[in-house]
Amino acid sequence: VAVAMSYGTIAVAIAPAVAPILGGYLDDLATWRSIFFFLSLYGATLLAWCVLRLPETNKHKNPSLRPAKVATTYMEMLRHRQYLGYLLAYAISYGTMLGYYAAAPYIFINVLGYRSHEYGFLLIFNVGFYVVGALVARMVVPRFGSNRVLLAAIAVFAAAAIVAVILDQTMTMSTVGVLIPMSIFIFGAALVSPAANTGAMTMFKDRAGASTAIVGFAPVIGGALFNAGLSTIHITRLWELGAYVGLSALLSVAGYLFLLHRKTADGAG
């Protein structure tokens, strides 16, 4: 599972590199409205392709897919303490990363003076660290287990926050000052994704589909919450970026201690 999730993580990592570049050029060539027109066209094309070319693989009716049964299954899984721990770890790490990507246009364009099509190329540096982190996770999760890798990721988050605060004392807001600590954090976030997914999905092997659905929903909730929180703050100093990442580290520590620490103490991590 960890190996498969690491490949999926790499594929997902490509989007934050490609989307800002494409969106920036669309904004420069037309207007910001062209971005939504492109997304609508892309979505309609993808939907048509799925309807016409993607066959249904499940040929049998499954009584477990009834809405009432699905809801019961979800509630049973969400009552499991360790499962919630993995969901929370994934939601926090991915949500923090999505919040940064949402704030990146303001930071690089409004604060640092880049044009809309230029800042997307800078994010390739961050995405590169995400890919490296996913490749590392592919090797370390099967060997050390999900919980130990999550602990390592939290340590990386803390290191990223400390680096941002130190850089704030030695330089003004700069491209390098933003990219270095956030790349460190994003490397840690790439460790979390396969570790949390593996831990969560292997807990309910008889309900893998339902488990995968909930796990996939966790980063959506995390992203919405962190985006909403960060949208009220205009980051203009590196220590503020460090505080944002530090908050993610603190929340991750709290979630681990309250929900996952017992499993590690019992030797199952």
PDB file of C-alpha atoms in Angstrom:
ATOM      1  CA  VAL A   1       0.000   0.000   0.000  1.00  0.00           C
ATOM      2  CA  ALA A   2       2.784   2.427   0.911  1.00  0.00           C
ATOM      3  CA  VAL A   3       4.489   1.956  -2.465  1.00  0.00           C
ATOM      4  CA  ALA A   4       1.251   2.503  -4.392  1.00  0.00           C
ATOM      5  CA  MET A   5       0.399   5.572  -2.314  1.00  0.00           C
ATOM      6  CA  SER A   6       3.843   7.065  -2.909  1.00  0.00           C
ATOM      7  CA  TYR A   7       3.292   6.874  -6.668  1.00  0.00           C
ATOM      8  CA  GLY A   8      -0.125   8.470  -6.242  1.00  0.00           C
ATOM      9  CA  THR A   9       1.448  11.180  -4.110  1.00  0.00           C
ATOM     10  CA  ILE A  10       3.961  11.973  -6.855  1.00  0.00           C
ATOM     11  CA  ALA A  11       1.179  12.248  -9.437  1.00  0.00           C
ATOM     12  CA  VAL A  12      -0.815  14.610  -7.214  1.00  0.00           C
ATOM     13  CA  ALA A  13       2.313  16.699  -6.613  1.00  0.00           C
ATOM     14  CA  ILE A  14       2.511  17.631 -10.282  1.00  0.00           C
ATOM     15  CA  ALA A  15      -0.693  19.687 -10.128  1.00  0.00           C
ATOM     16  CA  PRO A  16       0.636  22.524  -7.902  1.00  0.00           C
ATOM     17  CA  ALA A  17       3.515  22.965 -10.351  1.00  0.00           C
ATOM     18  CA  VAL A  18       1.498  22.901 -13.562  1.00  0.00           C
ATOM     19  CA  ALA A  19      -1.685  24.702 -12.485  1.00  0.00           C
ATOM     20  CA  PRO A  20      -0.152  28.067 -11.430  1.00  0.00           C
ATOM     21  CA  ILE A  21       1.969  28.236 -14.580  1.00  0.00           C
ATOM     22  CA  LEU A  22      -0.960  27.503 -16.887  1.00  0.00           C
ATOM     23  CA  GLY A  23      -3.302  29.750 -14.918  1.00  0.00           C
ATOM     24  CA  GLY A  24      -0.779  32.577 -14.932  1.00  0.00           C
ATOM     25  CA  TYR A  25      -0.418  32.492 -18.701  1.00  0.00           C
ATOM     26  CA  LEU A  26      -4.211  32.367 -19.152  1.00  0.00           C
ATOM     27  CA  ASP A  27      -4.534  35.390 -16.867  1.00  0.00           C
ATOM     28  CA  ASP A  28      -1.902  37.308 -18.848  1.00  0.00           C
ATOM     29  CA  LEU A  29      -3.216  36.345 -22.292  1.00  0.00           C
ATOM     30  CA  ALA A  30      -6.913  36.796 -21.513  1.00  0.00           C
ATOM     31  CA  THR A  31      -8.412  37.552 -18.090  1.00  0.00           C
ATOM     32  CA  TRP A  32      -8.890  35.665 -14.847  1.00  0.00           C
ATOM     33  CA  ARG A  33     -12.293  34.545 -16.203  1.00  0.00           C
ATOM     34  CA  SER A  34     -10.528  32.460 -18.838  1.00  0.00           C
ATOM     35  CA  ILE A  35      -9.212  30.205 -16.069  1.00  0.00           C
ATOM     36  CA  PHE A  36     -12.730  29.208 -15.068  1.00  0.00           C
ATOM     37  CA  PHE A  37     -13.722  28.741 -18.697  1.00  0.00           C
ATOM     38  CA  PHE A  38     -10.747  26.410 -19.175  1.00  0.00           C
ATOM     39  CA  LEU A  39     -11.623  24.444 -16.020  1.00  0.00           C
ATOM     40  CA  SER A  40     -15.217  24.062 -17.190  1.00  0.00           C
ATOM     41  CA  LEU A  41     -14.102  22.827 -20.592  1.00  0.00           C
ATOM     42  CA  TYR A  42     -11.560  20.459 -19.029  1.00  0.00           C
ATOM     43  CA  GLY A  43     -14.149  19.078 -16.585  1.00  0.00           C
ATOM     44  CA  ALA A  44     -16.735  18.529 -19.317  1.00  0.00           C
ATOM     45  CA  THR A  45     -14.166  16.776 -21.511  1.00  0.00           C
ATOM     46  CA  LEU A  46     -13.040  14.515 -18.686  1.00  0.00           C
ATOM     47  CA  LEU A  47     -16.647  13.663 -17.788  1.00  0.00           C
ATOM     48  CA  ALA A  48     -17.435  12.781 -21.407  1.00  0.00           C
ATOM     49  CA  TRP A  49     -14.339  10.582 -21.633  1.00  0.00           C
ATOM     50  CA  CYS A  50     -15.280   8.733 -18.438  1.00  0.00           C
ATOM     51  CA  VAL A  51     -18.849   8.138 -19.603  1.00  0.00           C
ATOM     52  CA  LEU A  52     -17.837   6.951 -23.074  1.00  0.00           C
ATOM     53  CA  ARG A  53     -14.536   5.158 -22.491  1.00  0.00           C
ATOM     54  CA  LEU A  54     -14.343   4.110 -18.837  1.00  0.00           C
ATOM     55  CA  PRO A  55     -16.321   0.880 -18.296  1.00  0.00           C
ATOM     56  CA  GLU A  56     -17.872  -0.123 -15.001  1.00  0.00           C
ATOM     57  CA  THR A  57     -15.756  -2.822 -13.354  1.00  0.00           C
ATOM     58  CA  ASN A  58     -18.273  -3.828 -10.676  1.00  0.00           C
ATOM     59  CA  LYS A  59     -20.866  -5.978 -12.422  1.00  0.00           C
ATOM     60  CA  HIS A  60     -22.653  -7.081  -9.266  1.00  0.00           C
ATOM     61  CA  LYS A  61     -25.045  -5.179  -7.066  1.00  0.00           C
ATOM     62  CA  ASN A  62     -23.612  -4.740  -3.605  1.00  0.00           C
ATOM     63  CA  PRO A  63     -26.064  -4.305  -0.725  1.00  0.00           C
ATOM     64  CA  SER A  64     -23.342  -2.529   1.260  1.00  0.00           C
ATOM     65  CA  LEU A  65     -23.650   0.398  -1.167  1.00  0.00           C
ATOM     66  CA  ARG A  66     -27.108   1.321   0.097  1.00  0.00           C
ATOM     67  CA  PRO A  67     -26.996   4.839   1.623  1.00  0.00           C
ATOM     68  CA  ALA A  68     -28.030   3.641   5.096  1.00  0.00           C
ATOM     69  CA  LYS A  69     -25.399   0.890   5.092  1.00  0.00           C
ATOM     70  CA  VAL A  70     -22.717   3.263   3.810  1.00  0.00           C
ATOM     71  CA  ALA A  71     -23.533   5.769   6.551  1.00  0.00           C
ATOM     72  CA  THR A  72     -23.374   3.029   9.204  1.00  0.00           C
ATOM     73  CA  THR A  73     -20.016   1.821   7.890  1.00  0.00           C
ATOM     74  CA  TYR A  74     -18.587   5.343   7.923  1.00  0.00           C
ATOM     75  CA  MET A  75     -19.737   5.970  11.490  1.00  0.00           C
ATOM     76  CA  GLU A  76     -18.249   2.693  12.703  1.00  0.00           C
ATOM     77  CA  MET A  77     -14.892   3.588  11.183  1.00  0.00           C
ATOM     78  CA  LEU A  78     -14.901   7.169  12.445  1.00  0.00           C
ATOM     79  CA  ARG A  79     -15.403   5.946  15.995  1.00  0.00           C
ATOM     80  CA  HIS A  80     -12.019   4.216  15.846  1.00  0.00           C
ATOM     81  CA  ARG A  81      -9.440   6.316  17.669  1.00  0.00           C
ATOM     82  CA  GLN A  82      -6.356   5.327  15.679  1.00  0.00           C
ATOM     83  CA  TYR A  83      -8.160   5.710  12.370  1.00  0.00           C
ATOM     84  CA  LEU A  84      -9.085   9.266  13.337  1.00  0.00           C
ATOM     85  CA  GLY A  85      -5.435   9.863  14.177  1.00  0.00           C
ATOM     86  CA  TYR A  86      -4.330   8.977  10.663  1.00  0.00           C
ATOM     87  CA  LEU A  87      -7.102  11.078   9.132  1.00  0.00           C
ATOM     88  CA  LEU A  88      -6.148  14.068  11.271  1.00  0.00           C
ATOM     89  CA  ALA A  89      -2.449  13.760  10.409  1.00  0.00           C
ATOM     90  CA  TYR A  90      -3.271  13.687   6.692  1.00  0.00           C
ATOM     91  CA  ALA A  91      -5.750  16.559   6.932  1.00  0.00           C
ATOM     92  CA  ILE A  92      -3.324  18.798   8.833  1.00  0.00           C
ATOM     93  CA  SER A  93      -0.281  18.205   6.641  1.00  0.00           C
ATOM     94  CA  TYR A  94      -2.078  18.394   3.307  1.00  0.00           C
ATOM     95  CA  GLY A  95      -4.303  21.243   4.485  1.00  0.00           C
ATOM     96  CA  THR A  96      -1.263  23.268   5.541  1.00  0.00           C
ATOM     97  CA  MET A  97       0.359  22.667   2.170  1.00  0.00           C
ATOM     98  CA  LEU A  98      -2.786  23.675   0.268  1.00  0.00           C
ATOM     99  CA  GLY A  99      -3.059  26.799   2.417  1.00  0.00           C
ATOM    100  CA  TYR A 100       0.482  27.738   1.406  1.00  0.00           C
ATOM    101  CA  TYR A 101      -0.263  27.163  -2.279  1.00  0.00           C
ATOM    102  CA  ALA A 102      -3.369  29.339  -1.943  1.00  0.00           C
ATOM    103  CA  ALA A 103      -1.350  32.107  -0.278  1.00  0.00           C
ATOM    104  CA  ALA A 104       1.580  31.793  -2.710  1.00  0.00           C
ATOM    105  CA  PRO A 105       0.103  34.177  -5.328  1.00  0.00           C
ATOM    106  CA  TYR A 106      -0.198  36.937  -2.735  1.00  0.00           C
ATOM    107  CA  ILE A 107       3.284  36.294  -1.336  1.00  0.00           C
ATOM    108  CA  PHE A 108       5.113  36.089  -4.656  1.00  0.00           C
ATOM    109  CA  ILE A 109       3.063  38.595  -6.679  1.00  0.00           C
ATOM    110  CA  ASN A 110       1.928  41.239  -4.193  1.00  0.00           C
ATOM    111  CA  VAL A 111       4.803  41.090  -1.700  1.00  0.00           C
ATOM    112  CA  LEU A 112       7.788  39.993  -3.819  1.00  0.00           C
ATOM    113  CA  GLY A 113       6.716  41.570  -7.116  1.00  0.00           C
ATOM    114  CA  TYR A 114       6.575  38.615  -9.531  1.00  0.00           C
ATOM    115  CA  ARG A 115       4.141  38.513 -12.441  1.00  0.00           C
ATOM    116  CA  SER A 116       1.259  36.050 -12.397  1.00  0.00           C
ATOM    117  CA  HIS A 117       2.829  33.652 -14.918  1.00  0.00           C
ATOM    118  CA  GLU A 118       6.245  33.794 -13.233  1.00  0.00           C
ATOM    119  CA  TYR A 119       5.522  32.681  -9.678  1.00  0.00           C
ATOM    120  CA  GLY A 120       4.271  29.266 -10.809  1.00  0.00           C
ATOM    121  CA  PHE A 121       7.768  28.336 -11.949  1.00  0.00           C
ATOM    122  CA  LEU A 122       9.054  29.016  -8.441  1.00  0.00           C
ATOM    123  CA  LEU A 123       6.703  26.396  -7.019  1.00  0.00           C
ATOM    124  CA  ILE A 124       8.483  23.735  -9.073  1.00  0.00           C
ATOM    125  CA  PHE A 125      11.190  23.930  -6.401  1.00  0.00           C
ATOM    126  CA  ASN A 126       8.623  23.061  -3.703  1.00  0.00           C
ATOM    127  CA  VAL A 127       7.107  20.296  -5.797  1.00  0.00           C
ATOM    128  CA  GLY A 128      10.549  18.770  -6.325  1.00  0.00           C
ATOM    129  CA  PHE A 129      10.909  18.341  -2.558  1.00  0.00           C
ATOM    130  CA  TYR A 130       7.441  16.764  -2.440  1.00  0.00           C
ATOM    131  CA  VAL A 131       8.467  14.208  -5.050  1.00  0.00           C
ATOM    132  CA  VAL A 132      11.674  13.431  -3.149  1.00  0.00           C
ATOM    133  CA  GLY A 133       9.688  13.046   0.072  1.00  0.00           C
ATOM    134  CA  ALA A 134       7.268  10.645  -1.613  1.00  0.00           C
ATOM    135  CA  LEU A 135      10.152   8.527  -2.906  1.00  0.00           C
ATOM    136  CA  VAL A 136      11.701   8.440   0.553  1.00  0.00           C
ATOM    137  CA  ALA A 137       8.338   7.485   2.070  1.00  0.00           C
ATOM    138  CA  ARG A 138       8.110   4.547  -0.328  1.00  0.00           C
ATOM    139  CA  MET A 139      11.259   3.142   1.268  1.00  0.00           C
ATOM    140  CA  VAL A 140      10.792   4.042   4.931  1.00  0.00           C
ATOM    141  CA  VAL A 141       7.084   3.381   5.581  1.00  0.00           C
ATOM    142  CA  PRO A 142       7.277  -0.394   4.922  1.00  0.00           C
ATOM    143  CA  ARG A 143      10.449  -0.614   6.998  1.00  0.00           C
ATOM    144  CA  PHE A 144       9.656   1.563  10.014  1.00  0.00           C
ATOM    145  CA  GLY A 145       5.846   1.671  10.036  1.00  0.00           C
ATOM    146  CA  SER A 146       3.368   4.502   9.647  1.00  0.00           C
ATOM    147  CA  ASN A 147       3.602   5.897  13.169  1.00  0.00           C
ATOM    148  CA  ARG A 148       7.360   6.318  13.269  1.00  0.00           C
ATOM    149  CA  VAL A 149       7.328   8.003   9.876  1.00  0.00           C
ATOM    150  CA  LEU A 150       4.603  10.362  11.090  1.00  0.00           C
ATOM    151  CA  LEU A 151       6.786  11.277  14.062  1.00  0.00           C
ATOM    152  CA  ALA A 152       9.676  12.005  11.705  1.00  0.00           C
ATOM    153  CA  ALA A 153       7.404  14.180   9.567  1.00  0.00           C
ATOM    154  CA  ILE A 154       6.341  16.212  12.597  1.00  0.00           C
ATOM    155  CA  ALA A 155      10.013  16.793  13.411  1.00  0.00           C
ATOM    156  CA  VAL A 156      10.512  18.039   9.842  1.00  0.00           C
ATOM    157  CA  PHE A 157       7.572  20.447  10.292  1.00  0.00           C
ATOM    158  CA  ALA A 158       9.167  21.842  13.439  1.00  0.00           C
ATOM    159  CA  ALA A 159      12.504  22.207  11.651  1.00  0.00           C
ATOM    160  CA  ALA A 160      10.843  24.133   8.828  1.00  0.00           C
ATOM    161  CA  ALA A 161       9.229  26.536  11.300  1.00  0.00           C
ATOM    162  CA  ILE A 162      12.546  27.116  13.096  1.00  0.00           C
ATOM    163  CA  VAL A 163      14.349  27.740   9.798  1.00  0.00           C
ATOM    164  CA  ALA A 164      11.726  30.333   8.795  1.00  0.00           C
ATOM    165  CA  VAL A 165      12.122  32.197  12.095  1.00  0.00           C
ATOM    166  CA  ILE A 166      15.939  32.127  11.843  1.00  0.00           C
ATOM    167  CA  LEU A 167      15.828  33.435   8.269  1.00  0.00           C
ATOM    168  CA  ASP A 168      13.513  36.230   9.404  1.00  0.00           C
ATOM    169  CA  GLN A 169      16.290  37.421  11.727  1.00  0.00           C
ATOM    170  CA  THR A 170      18.930  37.381   8.990  1.00  0.00           C
ATOM    171  CA  MET A 171      17.103  38.611   5.884  1.00  0.00           C
ATOM    172  CA  THR A 172      14.054  40.487   4.689  1.00  0.00           C
ATOM    173  CA  MET A 173      11.153  38.766   2.954  1.00  0.00           C
ATOM    174  CA  SER A 174      12.687  37.102  -0.099  1.00  0.00           C
ATOM    175  CA  THR A 175      12.134  34.317  -2.595  1.00  0.00           C
ATOM    176  CA  VAL A 176      14.823  32.123  -1.042  1.00  0.00           C
ATOM    177  CA  GLY A 177      13.499  32.873   2.436  1.00  0.00           C
ATOM    178  CA  VAL A 178      10.073  31.551   1.453  1.00  0.00           C
ATOM    179  CA  LEU A 179      11.130  28.583  -0.661  1.00  0.00           C
ATOM    180  CA  ILE A 180      13.654  27.053   1.749  1.00  0.00           C
ATOM    181  CA  PRO A 181      11.451  26.551   4.849  1.00  0.00           C
ATOM    182  CA  MET A 182       8.378  25.671   2.797  1.00  0.00           C
ATOM    183  CA  SER A 183      10.324  23.097   0.797  1.00  0.00           C
ATOM    184  CA  ILE A 184      11.440  21.513   4.068  1.00  0.00           C
ATOM    185  CA  PHE A 185       7.841  21.446   5.267  1.00  0.00           C
ATOM    186  CA  ILE A 186       6.569  20.038   1.972  1.00  0.00           C
ATOM    187  CA  PHE A 187       9.159  17.252   2.159  1.00  0.00           C
ATOM    188  CA  GLY A 188       7.636  16.337   5.537  1.00  0.00           C
ATOM    189  CA  ALA A 189       4.109  16.532   4.147  1.00  0.00           C
ATOM    190  CA  ALA A 190       5.097  14.057   1.443  1.00  0.00           C
ATOM    191  CA  LEU A 191       6.129  11.630   4.192  1.00  0.00           C
ATOM    192  CA  VAL A 192       2.755  11.990   5.893  1.00  0.00           C
ATOM    193  CA  SER A 193       0.614  11.147   2.878  1.00  0.00           C
ATOM    194  CA  PRO A 194       1.741   7.524   2.287  1.00  0.00           C
ATOM    195  CA  ALA A 195       2.211   6.893   6.009  1.00  0.00           C
ATOM    196  CA  ALA A 196      -1.247   8.113   7.025  1.00  0.00           C
ATOM    197  CA  ASN A 197      -2.938   6.490   4.036  1.00  0.00           C
ATOM    198  CA  THR A 198      -1.205   3.165   4.692  1.00  0.00           C
ATOM    199  CA  GLY A 199      -2.031   3.233   8.392  1.00  0.00           C
ATOM    200  CA  ALA A 200      -5.684   4.109   7.792  1.00  0.00           C
ATOM    201  CA  MET A 201      -6.418   1.756   4.905  1.00  0.00           C
ATOM    202  CA  THR A 202      -4.763  -1.285   6.433  1.00  0.00           C
ATOM    203  CA  MET A 203      -6.922  -1.004   9.540  1.00  0.00           C
ATOM    204  CA  PHE A 204     -10.102  -1.977   7.671  1.00  0.00           C
ATOM    205  CA  LYS A 205      -9.006  -4.387   4.971  1.00  0.00           C
ATOM    206  CA  ASP A 206     -12.537  -5.761   4.646  1.00  0.00           C
ATOM    207  CA  ARG A 207     -13.854  -2.235   3.970  1.00  0.00           C
ATOM    208  CA  ALA A 208     -11.050  -0.848   1.857  1.00  0.00           C
ATOM    209  CA  GLY A 209     -13.378   1.120  -0.435  1.00  0.00           C
ATOM    210  CA  ALA A 210     -15.096   2.965   2.408  1.00  0.00           C
ATOM    211  CA  SER A 211     -11.769   3.574   4.125  1.00  0.00           C
ATOM    212  CA  THR A 212     -10.268   5.022   0.949  1.00  0.00           C
ATOM    213  CA  ALA A 213     -13.267   7.328   0.482  1.00  0.00           C
ATOM    214  CA  ILE A 214     -12.911   8.809   3.959  1.00  0.00           C
ATOM    215  CA  VAL A 215      -9.136   9.128   3.639  1.00  0.00           C
ATOM    216  CA  GLY A 216      -9.588  10.965   0.343  1.00  0.00           C
ATOM    217  CA  PHE A 217     -12.009  13.376   2.002  1.00  0.00           C
ATOM    218  CA  ALA A 218      -9.625  14.264   4.859  1.00  0.00           C
ATOM    219  CA  PRO A 219      -7.301  16.565   2.849  1.00  0.00           C
ATOM    220  CA  VAL A 220     -10.333  18.314   1.346  1.00  0.00           C
ATOM    221  CA  ILE A 221     -11.536  19.267   4.822  1.00  0.00           C
ATOM    222  CA  GLY A 222      -8.019  20.187   5.892  1.00  0.00           C
ATOM    223  CA  GLY A 223      -7.478  22.314   2.819  1.00  0.00           C
ATOM    224  CA  ALA A 224     -10.776  24.153   3.294  1.00  0.00           C
ATOM    225  CA  LEU A 225     -10.021  24.965   6.938  1.00  0.00           C
ATOM    226  CA  PHE A 226      -6.424  26.082   6.408  1.00  0.00           C
ATOM    227  CA  ASN A 227      -7.330  28.084   3.302  1.00  0.00           C
ATOM    228  CA  ALA A 228     -10.101  29.831   5.214  1.00  0.00           C
ATOM    229  CA  GLY A 229      -7.759  30.623   8.090  1.00  0.00           C
ATOM    230  CA  LEU A 230      -4.874  31.804   5.937  1.00  0.00           C
ATOM    231  CA  SER A 231      -7.152  33.951   3.759  1.00  0.00           C
ATOM    232  CA  THR A 232      -7.645  36.296   6.719  1.00  0.00           C
ATOM    233  CA  ILE A 233      -3.875  36.769   7.157  1.00  0.00           C
ATOM    234  CA  HIS A 234      -1.593  38.614   4.743  1.00  0.00           C
ATOM    235  CA  ILE A 235       1.857  37.103   5.217  1.00  0.00           C
ATOM    236  CA  THR A 236       4.562  39.730   4.766  1.00  0.00           C
ATOM    237  CA  ARG A 237       7.265  38.418   7.114  1.00  0.00           C
ATOM    238  CA  LEU A 238       9.126  35.116   7.237  1.00  0.00           C
ATOM    239  CA  TRP A 239       8.387  34.623  10.940  1.00  0.00           C
ATOM    240  CA  GLU A 240       4.688  34.689  10.082  1.00  0.00           C
ATOM    241  CA  LEU A 241       5.265  31.847   7.636  1.00  0.00           C
ATOM    242  CA  GLY A 242       7.195  30.055  10.380  1.00  0.00           C
ATOM    243  CA  ALA A 243       4.311  30.547  12.805  1.00  0.00           C
ATOM    244  CA  TYR A 244       1.911  29.068  10.252  1.00  0.00           C
ATOM    245  CA  VAL A 245       4.073  25.967   9.809  1.00  0.00           C
ATOM    246  CA  GLY A 246       4.698  25.815  13.563  1.00  0.00           C
ATOM    247  CA  LEU A 247       0.957  25.717  14.193  1.00  0.00           C
ATOM    248  CA  SER A 248       0.730  22.738  11.862  1.00  0.00           C
ATOM    249  CA  ALA A 249       3.495  21.012  13.829  1.00  0.00           C
ATOM    250  CA  LEU A 250       1.762  21.672  17.156  1.00  0.00           C
ATOM    251  CA  LEU A 251      -1.588  20.399  15.872  1.00  0.00           C
ATOM    252  CA  SER A 252       0.130  17.318  14.480  1.00  0.00           C
ATOM    253  CA  VAL A 253       1.836  16.628  17.807  1.00  0.00           C
ATOM    254  CA  ALA A 254      -1.448  16.996  19.680  1.00  0.00           C
ATOM    255  CA  GLY A 255      -3.234  14.659  17.282  1.00  0.00           C
ATOM    256  CA  TYR A 256      -0.463  12.092  17.541  1.00  0.00           C
ATOM    257  CA  LEU A 257      -0.327  12.149  21.343  1.00  0.00           C
ATOM    258  CA  PHE A 258      -4.085  11.900  21.816  1.00  0.00           C
ATOM    259  CA  LEU A 259      -4.920   9.466  19.039  1.00  0.00           C
ATOM    260  CA  LEU A 260      -1.864   7.494  17.926  1.00  0.00           C
ATOM    261  CA  HIS A 261       0.661   7.455  20.771  1.00  0.00           C
ATOM    262  CA  ARG A 262      -0.943   4.459  22.465  1.00  0.00           C
ATOM    263  CA  LYS A 263      -0.467   2.338  19.356  1.00  0.00           C
ATOM    264  CA  THR A 264       3.217   3.234  19.172  1.00  0.00           C
ATOM    265  CA  ALA A 265       3.646   2.537  22.891  1.00  0.00           C
ATOM    266  CA  ASP A 266       2.082  -0.878  22.397  1.00  0.00           C
ATOM    267  CA  GLY A 267       4.696  -1.690  19.744  1.00  0.00           C
ATOM    268  CA  ALA A 268       2.321  -1.709  16.780  1.00  0.00           C
ATOM    269  CA  GLY A 269       3.643   1.454  15.112  1.00  0.00           C
TER     270      GLY A 269
END
